[in-house]
């Protein structure tokens, strides 16, 4: 029976490895089997694979050791066990080596996080240089997204509006304007260039999650939080909520449409037309 | 002089007390102040709660496998239209499954059941320092169980005060969702009951923890220095300290939320929110405050849910491998390091919460470093097993599973500790996989081993080992079929707490996988009946055993099985550490008990330790 159990514990890591190797081809991997659709997301994927490599090797090593000591324990039955209370050298080795690896993992990640979340590190078009002066290429947010039970409301600044500095952005965030454009659960954005939205919520917490873009941020009552990304390819990206927000949490289904700049502008124009269309036929409409 | 050794003094008192000890049934088995009875009461209660929590989990799993179909049992009791459950019922199941498992199973089974039973026995004391407090700590579980039962929102007639659904804020209970009654069907009275339940659990744990600290510091037998204590005791000691420092924060947070909900205080809810067409909120609270307070407790708490099992597994592995624990002191230090670091990592639950992003980096470094002591412990367990003479019984198997599963859970922790990666996997099934590997995979397998290992001391009889092996095999298979694929679901981006993930096209294809997982869970759930049956039957029909059926070293094996009132026939004197297996000092056997007097050895009993003073 004891050999059965040694075998049993050996099957576990084999099954795990088998499952993990099969996963991508079974479509049990990143959504649609695709790499991230943003440069930052690809860096995140890179870090994921790095950690997967390190932890995978550790997993295999420790499981082999475990099965080995079990097997030895099943074979060696003569006499007494090896009498030892431990080994100072081994303790030092297996403290220092993992410590080094872990510290490396921690420090190596910092930049990606800083670029993702710390506003001063956002791409230059998204942050104005000085408080008042403004930045030559400052473009401001493309939209404000407000979560509520159980939908996402999107407010775009009018295509005519130009933000010169952060103060104007704050002003706009505080005061909805008559020329703003609105959609629900459907956020359009240009591809290639970095874009930014401001996220807020009207009621409870929600979380903005677009898996294929590797973007996630909670919406917190009382806070207005900037998020940026740079979609590499025009597509419709599924957008969900990942912070429990009530019974309908699972159905806050929405999409982020990334499209070439011309299409995006055309979309805003048509949105403006339909939003301000009062049904009154003007003379020019021949 | 007279207070130098309470243990001796108490045993002395008992000698006088022996003749008038005819206490009635109620005092002996119900409102008992005997730590052994209290420990067993905790154990039986938590085993029942384990089945309750498991039943709730199977409801969750059914919905994920066969969404909106007729759910067995639940459907006919609480369902609508053809036995399907409502989404708010699903959220309640998720919430109450986690609450029951964490607050009524894992925490009390470790500290309450094993802590109570083992601490006095392993340090050679006749009972806890404060027996009455100890009894209260058990009986305060019952108001907690009652409150949680009401919070389920299904008890007919208890639909008081506008309660129309069960508590559904998740076990983390984040306001604003839980701060405003209109925010969710379960955020009315049910959440108040949930918070009251939490408070009672907290009171119970706190009474336990002061008792454990006092007992361990003051009541050790002569010669039982700090560094001769079994690792179980070290773990219980460190856990009690963690508990004592972390729990007040949760209790305070719980009261703040109760006051906010009931008396119009505003700690967590900011002004001007219009939730579900209710009046706009007033005041100026901050939702992140709850998250900070909650995780300041709940991160240390995850170690409260693990450290005692680590200690117990170390004890059991040494005994079943007939070999001293490898690196006893590094084991102690790494537990202390885990406890210390455990207080400065709570922010890793909040990477995407909107807290200051600078903090993300600090918490990433501290969190990744907490994996280090965990790694050291793992290597030491492997070292303990290496070149041992293994006894292949279910105790060893469960302990081995503990190590094996803890490795998986620890490694997945590193993915989540890495902030950029956590952006993607936070609040997905990857998290669910992680904590089930550490809490079920590690802690619960450790508990299964512990039940069998100390059962003879509790009842004077052995559990059936074959049945335990079958139980182990089925549980291990069921567990991995259920939980390993959750890592993959997480990578696929499937969020937690979704009543119907398949509404989203990118998750549709995961349905068959979820069905397989659900059948794994059902297998695992039913396998627990083997444990329960074995437990119940062995109490009456198990093989009788003597004082030391495992040939172990600890002081508890000097006492009769089961120990009588006052535990020891005579005060044990401790001459050495608890792990002298395979010692060359004795010829005829491979263990040396802590109390054995060996003429050859130059070990001597040290004088009874002064309170808090530590020799060695
Ligand atoms: C090896 C060291 C460990 C590391 C590095 C680690 C890291 C983490 C991180 C970063 C999270 C948050 C993930 C997120 O929500 O995005 C987390 C969640 C969690 N961890 Fe660990 N962990 C470790 C060990 C443990 C242990 C030993 C336990 C319990 C015994 C545990 C229990 C939990 C639980 C219950 C949660 C989820 C709470 C929730 O959101 O509901 N972890 N862990
Ligand atoms: Cu949500
Ligand atoms: Cu944590």
mmCIF file of N, CA and C in Angstrom, chain B residues 361-442:
data_model
loop_
_atom_site.group_PDB
_atom_site.id
_atom_site.type_symbol
_atom_site.label_atom_id
_atom_site.label_comp_id
_atom_site.label_asym_id
_atom_site.label_seq_id
_atom_site.Cartn_x
_atom_site.Cartn_y
_atom_site.Cartn_z
ATOM 1 N N UNK B 361 3.770 49.605 -4.055
ATOM 2 C CA UNK B 361 5.144 49.093 -4.132
ATOM 3 C C UNK B 361 5.629 48.601 -2.778
ATOM 4 N N UNK B 362 5.341 49.375 -1.740
ATOM 5 C CA UNK B 362 5.762 48.953 -0.399
ATOM 6 C C UNK B 362 5.136 47.613 -0.050
ATOM 7 N N UNK B 363 3.838 47.541 -0.287
ATOM 8 C CA UNK B 363 3.154 46.304 0.098
ATOM 9 C C UNK B 363 3.596 45.140 -0.776
ATOM 10 N N UNK B 364 4.005 45.427 -2.000
ATOM 11 C CA UNK B 364 4.501 44.336 -2.832
ATOM 12 C C UNK B 364 5.779 43.762 -2.221
ATOM 13 N N UNK B 365 6.700 44.628 -1.804
ATOM 14 C CA UNK B 365 7.958 44.117 -1.263
ATOM 15 C C UNK B 365 7.700 43.324 0.019
ATOM 16 N N UNK B 366 6.909 43.884 0.937
ATOM 17 C CA UNK B 366 6.690 43.156 2.196
ATOM 18 C C UNK B 366 5.968 41.835 1.922
ATOM 19 N N UNK B 367 5.015 41.845 0.989
ATOM 20 C CA UNK B 367 4.264 40.623 0.730
ATOM 21 C C UNK B 367 5.147 39.550 0.114
ATOM 22 N N UNK B 368 5.972 39.957 -0.836
ATOM 23 C CA UNK B 368 6.812 38.936 -1.464
ATOM 24 C C UNK B 368 7.783 38.382 -0.432
ATOM 25 N N UNK B 369 8.232 39.242 0.485
ATOM 26 C CA UNK B 369 9.183 38.734 1.469
ATOM 27 C C UNK B 369 8.538 37.771 2.461
ATOM 28 N N UNK B 370 7.217 37.853 2.624
ATOM 29 C CA UNK B 370 6.585 36.930 3.581
ATOM 30 C C UNK B 370 6.605 35.513 3.032
ATOM 31 N N UNK B 371 6.831 35.381 1.736
ATOM 32 C CA UNK B 371 6.957 34.034 1.181
ATOM 33 C C UNK B 371 8.237 33.364 1.668
ATOM 34 N N UNK B 372 9.193 34.174 2.143
ATOM 35 C CA UNK B 372 10.478 33.599 2.543
ATOM 36 C C UNK B 372 10.364 32.672 3.753
ATOM 37 N N UNK B 373 9.828 33.148 4.886
ATOM 38 C CA UNK B 373 9.679 32.208 6.008
ATOM 39 C C UNK B 373 8.820 31.003 5.641
ATOM 40 N N UNK B 374 7.833 31.206 4.751
ATOM 41 C CA UNK B 374 7.020 30.061 4.337
ATOM 42 C C UNK B 374 7.892 29.048 3.605
ATOM 43 N N UNK B 375 8.798 29.560 2.761
ATOM 44 C CA UNK B 375 9.693 28.658 2.028
ATOM 45 C C UNK B 375 10.600 27.922 2.997
ATOM 46 N N UNK B 376 11.139 28.661 3.975
ATOM 47 C CA UNK B 376 12.037 28.026 4.944
ATOM 48 C C UNK B 376 11.311 26.886 5.661
ATOM 49 N N UNK B 377 10.064 27.128 6.030
ATOM 50 C CA UNK B 377 9.330 26.069 6.724
ATOM 51 C C UNK B 377 9.134 24.852 5.818
ATOM 52 N N UNK B 378 8.813 25.120 4.561
ATOM 53 C CA UNK B 378 8.619 24.005 3.642
ATOM 54 C C UNK B 378 9.881 23.158 3.531
ATOM 55 N N UNK B 379 11.016 23.818 3.376
ATOM 56 C CA UNK B 379 12.268 23.059 3.258
ATOM 57 C C UNK B 379 12.522 22.255 4.531
ATOM 58 N N UNK B 380 12.183 22.825 5.666
ATOM 59 C CA UNK B 380 12.412 22.099 6.907
ATOM 60 C C UNK B 380 11.491 20.890 7.047
ATOM 61 N N UNK B 381 10.276 21.003 6.526
ATOM 62 C CA UNK B 381 9.412 19.817 6.560
ATOM 63 C C UNK B 381 9.995 18.721 5.674
ATOM 64 N N UNK B 382 10.471 19.139 4.491
ATOM 65 C CA UNK B 382 11.084 18.132 3.625
ATOM 66 C C UNK B 382 12.285 17.512 4.330
ATOM 67 N N UNK B 383 13.063 18.358 5.009
ATOM 68 C CA UNK B 383 14.215 17.857 5.753
ATOM 69 C C UNK B 383 13.802 16.897 6.857
ATOM 70 N N UNK B 384 12.658 17.174 7.483
ATOM 71 C CA UNK B 384 12.181 16.274 8.540
ATOM 72 C C UNK B 384 11.842 14.903 7.969
ATOM 73 N N UNK B 385 11.248 14.900 6.786
ATOM 74 C CA UNK B 385 10.846 13.616 6.212
ATOM 75 C C UNK B 385 12.028 12.843 5.645
ATOM 76 N N UNK B 386 13.076 13.578 5.265
ATOM 77 C CA UNK B 386 14.197 12.954 4.594
ATOM 78 C C UNK B 386 14.882 11.940 5.507
ATOM 79 N N UNK B 387 15.131 10.752 4.955
ATOM 80 C CA UNK B 387 15.813 9.680 5.689
ATOM 81 C C UNK B 387 15.099 9.314 6.980
ATOM 82 N N UNK B 388 13.778 9.479 6.996
ATOM 83 C CA UNK B 388 13.019 9.019 8.147
ATOM 84 C C UNK B 388 12.605 7.569 7.964
ATOM 85 N N UNK B 389 11.934 7.042 8.998
ATOM 86 C CA UNK B 389 11.339 5.712 8.883
ATOM 87 C C UNK B 389 9.834 5.932 8.866
ATOM 88 N N UNK B 390 9.307 6.138 7.664
ATOM 89 C CA UNK B 390 7.944 6.644 7.569
ATOM 90 C C UNK B 390 6.896 5.594 7.914
ATOM 91 N N UNK B 391 5.934 6.000 8.692
ATOM 92 C CA UNK B 391 4.771 5.161 8.974
ATOM 93 C C UNK B 391 3.661 5.602 8.025
ATOM 94 N N UNK B 392 3.380 4.767 7.046
ATOM 95 C CA UNK B 392 2.400 5.182 6.033
ATOM 96 C C UNK B 392 0.970 4.996 6.544
ATOM 97 N N UNK B 393 0.558 5.864 7.452
ATOM 98 C CA UNK B 393 -0.844 5.844 7.861
ATOM 99 C C UNK B 393 -1.490 7.147 7.403
ATOM 100 N N UNK B 394 -2.790 7.272 7.688
ATOM 101 C CA UNK B 394 -3.511 8.436 7.169
ATOM 102 C C UNK B 394 -2.999 9.742 7.781
ATOM 103 N N UNK B 395 -2.413 9.662 8.980
ATOM 104 C CA UNK B 395 -1.859 10.878 9.572
ATOM 105 C C UNK B 395 -0.723 11.386 8.691
ATOM 106 N N UNK B 396 0.181 10.482 8.344
ATOM 107 C CA UNK B 396 1.287 10.889 7.484
ATOM 108 C C UNK B 396 0.782 11.387 6.137
ATOM 109 N N UNK B 397 -0.199 10.696 5.575
ATOM 110 C CA UNK B 397 -0.693 11.102 4.252
ATOM 111 C C UNK B 397 -1.272 12.509 4.302
ATOM 112 N N UNK B 398 -2.067 12.778 5.316
ATOM 113 C CA UNK B 398 -2.651 14.114 5.414
ATOM 114 C C UNK B 398 -1.575 15.174 5.629
ATOM 115 N N UNK B 399 -0.559 14.831 6.425
ATOM 116 C CA UNK B 399 0.513 15.808 6.640
ATOM 117 C C UNK B 399 1.283 16.044 5.351
ATOM 118 N N UNK B 400 1.529 14.988 4.597
ATOM 119 C CA UNK B 400 2.231 15.151 3.329
ATOM 120 C C UNK B 400 1.412 16.029 2.385
ATOM 121 N N UNK B 401 0.105 15.791 2.382
ATOM 122 C CA UNK B 401 -0.754 16.622 1.536
ATOM 123 C C UNK B 401 -0.678 18.076 1.983
ATOM 124 N N UNK B 402 -0.606 18.278 3.288
ATOM 125 C CA UNK B 402 -0.458 19.641 3.808
ATOM 126 C C UNK B 402 0.742 20.324 3.159
ATOM 127 N N UNK B 403 1.888 19.646 3.190
ATOM 128 C CA UNK B 403 3.095 20.253 2.642
ATOM 129 C C UNK B 403 2.929 20.485 1.141
ATOM 130 N N UNK B 404 2.449 19.459 0.462
ATOM 131 C CA UNK B 404 2.337 19.531 -0.990
ATOM 132 C C UNK B 404 1.381 20.646 -1.423
ATOM 133 N N UNK B 405 0.253 20.759 -0.751
ATOM 134 C CA UNK B 405 -0.737 21.769 -1.127
ATOM 135 C C UNK B 405 -0.281 23.160 -0.704
ATOM 136 N N UNK B 406 0.415 23.238 0.423
ATOM 137 C CA UNK B 406 0.901 24.543 0.862
ATOM 138 C C UNK B 406 1.902 25.109 -0.140
ATOM 139 N N UNK B 407 2.677 24.225 -0.753
ATOM 140 C CA UNK B 407 3.618 24.695 -1.771
ATOM 141 C C UNK B 407 2.846 25.391 -2.896
ATOM 142 N N UNK B 408 1.775 24.756 -3.350
ATOM 143 C CA UNK B 408 0.997 25.356 -4.441
ATOM 144 C C UNK B 408 0.427 26.709 -4.014
ATOM 145 N N UNK B 409 -0.164 26.736 -2.817
ATOM 146 C CA UNK B 409 -0.773 27.979 -2.356
ATOM 147 C C UNK B 409 0.245 29.086 -2.135
ATOM 148 N N UNK B 410 1.409 28.719 -1.630
ATOM 149 C CA UNK B 410 2.440 29.727 -1.415
ATOM 150 C C UNK B 410 2.951 30.283 -2.728
ATOM 151 N N UNK B 411 3.132 29.387 -3.704
ATOM 152 C CA UNK B 411 3.649 29.857 -4.992
ATOM 153 C C UNK B 411 2.639 30.725 -5.720
ATOM 154 N N UNK B 412 1.350 30.370 -5.632
ATOM 155 C CA UNK B 412 0.385 31.230 -6.322
ATOM 156 C C UNK B 412 0.321 32.588 -5.646
ATOM 157 N N UNK B 413 0.645 32.634 -4.341
ATOM 158 C CA UNK B 413 0.695 33.926 -3.648
ATOM 159 C C UNK B 413 1.663 34.887 -4.302
ATOM 160 N N UNK B 414 2.745 34.356 -4.862
ATOM 161 C CA UNK B 414 3.750 35.248 -5.447
ATOM 162 C C UNK B 414 3.206 35.950 -6.689
ATOM 163 N N UNK B 415 2.375 35.278 -7.456
ATOM 164 C CA UNK B 415 1.769 35.938 -8.619
ATOM 165 C C UNK B 415 0.972 37.153 -8.168
ATOM 166 N N UNK B 416 0.208 36.944 -7.094
ATOM 167 C CA UNK B 416 -0.703 38.002 -6.673
ATOM 168 C C UNK B 416 0.015 39.094 -5.931
ATOM 169 N N UNK B 417 1.133 38.728 -5.307
ATOM 170 C CA UNK B 417 1.898 39.743 -4.596
ATOM 171 C C UNK B 417 2.569 40.694 -5.579
ATOM 172 N N UNK B 418 2.817 40.214 -6.803
ATOM 173 C CA UNK B 418 3.425 41.061 -7.824
ATOM 174 C C UNK B 418 2.353 42.032 -8.330
ATOM 175 N N UNK B 419 2.477 43.301 -7.936
ATOM 176 C CA UNK B 419 1.383 44.245 -8.239
ATOM 177 C C UNK B 419 0.944 44.249 -9.678
ATOM 178 N N UNK B 420 1.876 44.332 -10.655
ATOM 179 C CA UNK B 420 1.368 44.439 -12.024
ATOM 180 C C UNK B 420 0.555 43.215 -12.420
ATOM 181 N N UNK B 421 0.995 42.035 -12.001
ATOM 182 C CA UNK B 421 0.257 40.830 -12.352
ATOM 183 C C UNK B 421 -1.086 40.820 -11.626
ATOM 184 N N UNK B 422 -1.085 41.336 -10.407
ATOM 185 C CA UNK B 422 -2.335 41.365 -9.650
ATOM 186 C C UNK B 422 -3.375 42.274 -10.292
ATOM 187 N N UNK B 423 -2.929 43.258 -11.062
ATOM 188 C CA UNK B 423 -3.910 44.092 -11.770
ATOM 189 C C UNK B 423 -4.838 43.178 -12.547
ATOM 190 N N UNK B 424 -4.234 42.199 -13.196
ATOM 191 C CA UNK B 424 -5.047 41.320 -14.028
ATOM 192 C C UNK B 424 -5.789 40.275 -13.204
ATOM 193 N N UNK B 425 -5.127 39.647 -12.224
ATOM 194 C CA UNK B 425 -5.776 38.494 -11.588
ATOM 195 C C UNK B 425 -6.544 38.844 -10.330
ATOM 196 N N UNK B 426 -6.451 40.073 -9.857
ATOM 197 C CA UNK B 426 -7.216 40.431 -8.662
ATOM 198 C C UNK B 426 -8.710 40.219 -8.899
ATOM 199 N N UNK B 427 -9.377 39.687 -7.871
ATOM 200 C CA UNK B 427 -10.816 39.435 -7.940
ATOM 201 C C UNK B 427 -11.220 38.503 -9.088
ATOM 202 N N UNK B 428 -10.297 37.661 -9.510
ATOM 203 C CA UNK B 428 -10.675 36.586 -10.419
ATOM 204 C C UNK B 428 -10.586 35.263 -9.643
ATOM 205 N N UNK B 429 -10.861 34.178 -10.329
ATOM 206 C CA UNK B 429 -10.797 32.879 -9.676
ATOM 207 C C UNK B 429 -9.394 32.474 -9.265
ATOM 208 N N UNK B 430 -8.384 33.192 -9.754
ATOM 209 C CA UNK B 430 -7.030 32.873 -9.306
ATOM 210 C C UNK B 430 -6.920 33.050 -7.793
ATOM 211 N N UNK B 431 -7.560 34.111 -7.288
ATOM 212 C CA UNK B 431 -7.538 34.370 -5.847
ATOM 213 C C UNK B 431 -8.246 33.230 -5.117
ATOM 214 N N UNK B 432 -9.369 32.815 -5.683
ATOM 215 C CA UNK B 432 -10.135 31.741 -5.057
ATOM 216 C C UNK B 432 -9.292 30.464 -5.002
ATOM 217 N N UNK B 433 -8.564 30.204 -6.067
ATOM 218 C CA UNK B 433 -7.684 29.037 -6.076
ATOM 219 C C UNK B 433 -6.636 29.168 -4.977
ATOM 220 N N UNK B 434 -6.008 30.330 -4.917
ATOM 221 C CA UNK B 434 -4.946 30.550 -3.928
ATOM 222 C C UNK B 434 -5.420 30.258 -2.517
ATOM 223 N N UNK B 435 -6.519 30.886 -2.118
ATOM 224 C CA UNK B 435 -6.820 30.731 -0.693
ATOM 225 C C UNK B 435 -7.430 29.378 -0.383
ATOM 226 N N UNK B 436 -7.971 28.696 -1.381
ATOM 227 C CA UNK B 436 -8.394 27.334 -1.063
ATOM 228 C C UNK B 436 -7.198 26.407 -0.929
ATOM 229 N N UNK B 437 -6.145 26.650 -1.677
ATOM 230 C CA UNK B 437 -4.960 25.805 -1.490
ATOM 231 C C UNK B 437 -4.343 26.007 -0.117
ATOM 232 N N UNK B 438 -4.329 27.237 0.386
ATOM 233 C CA UNK B 438 -3.748 27.402 1.718
ATOM 234 C C UNK B 438 -4.722 27.037 2.829
ATOM 235 N N UNK B 439 -5.997 27.386 2.652
ATOM 236 C CA UNK B 439 -6.919 27.160 3.772
ATOM 237 C C UNK B 439 -7.470 25.743 3.792
ATOM 238 N N UNK B 440 -7.848 25.216 2.662
ATOM 239 C CA UNK B 440 -8.324 23.832 2.640
ATOM 240 C C UNK B 440 -7.124 22.905 2.451
ATOM 241 N N UNK B 441 -6.384 23.153 1.401
ATOM 242 C CA UNK B 441 -5.272 22.263 1.062
ATOM 243 C C UNK B 441 -4.292 22.114 2.204
ATOM 244 N N UNK B 442 -3.940 23.222 2.823
ATOM 245 C CA UNK B 442 -3.003 23.102 3.935
ATOM 246 C C UNK B 442 -3.767 22.905 5.239
#
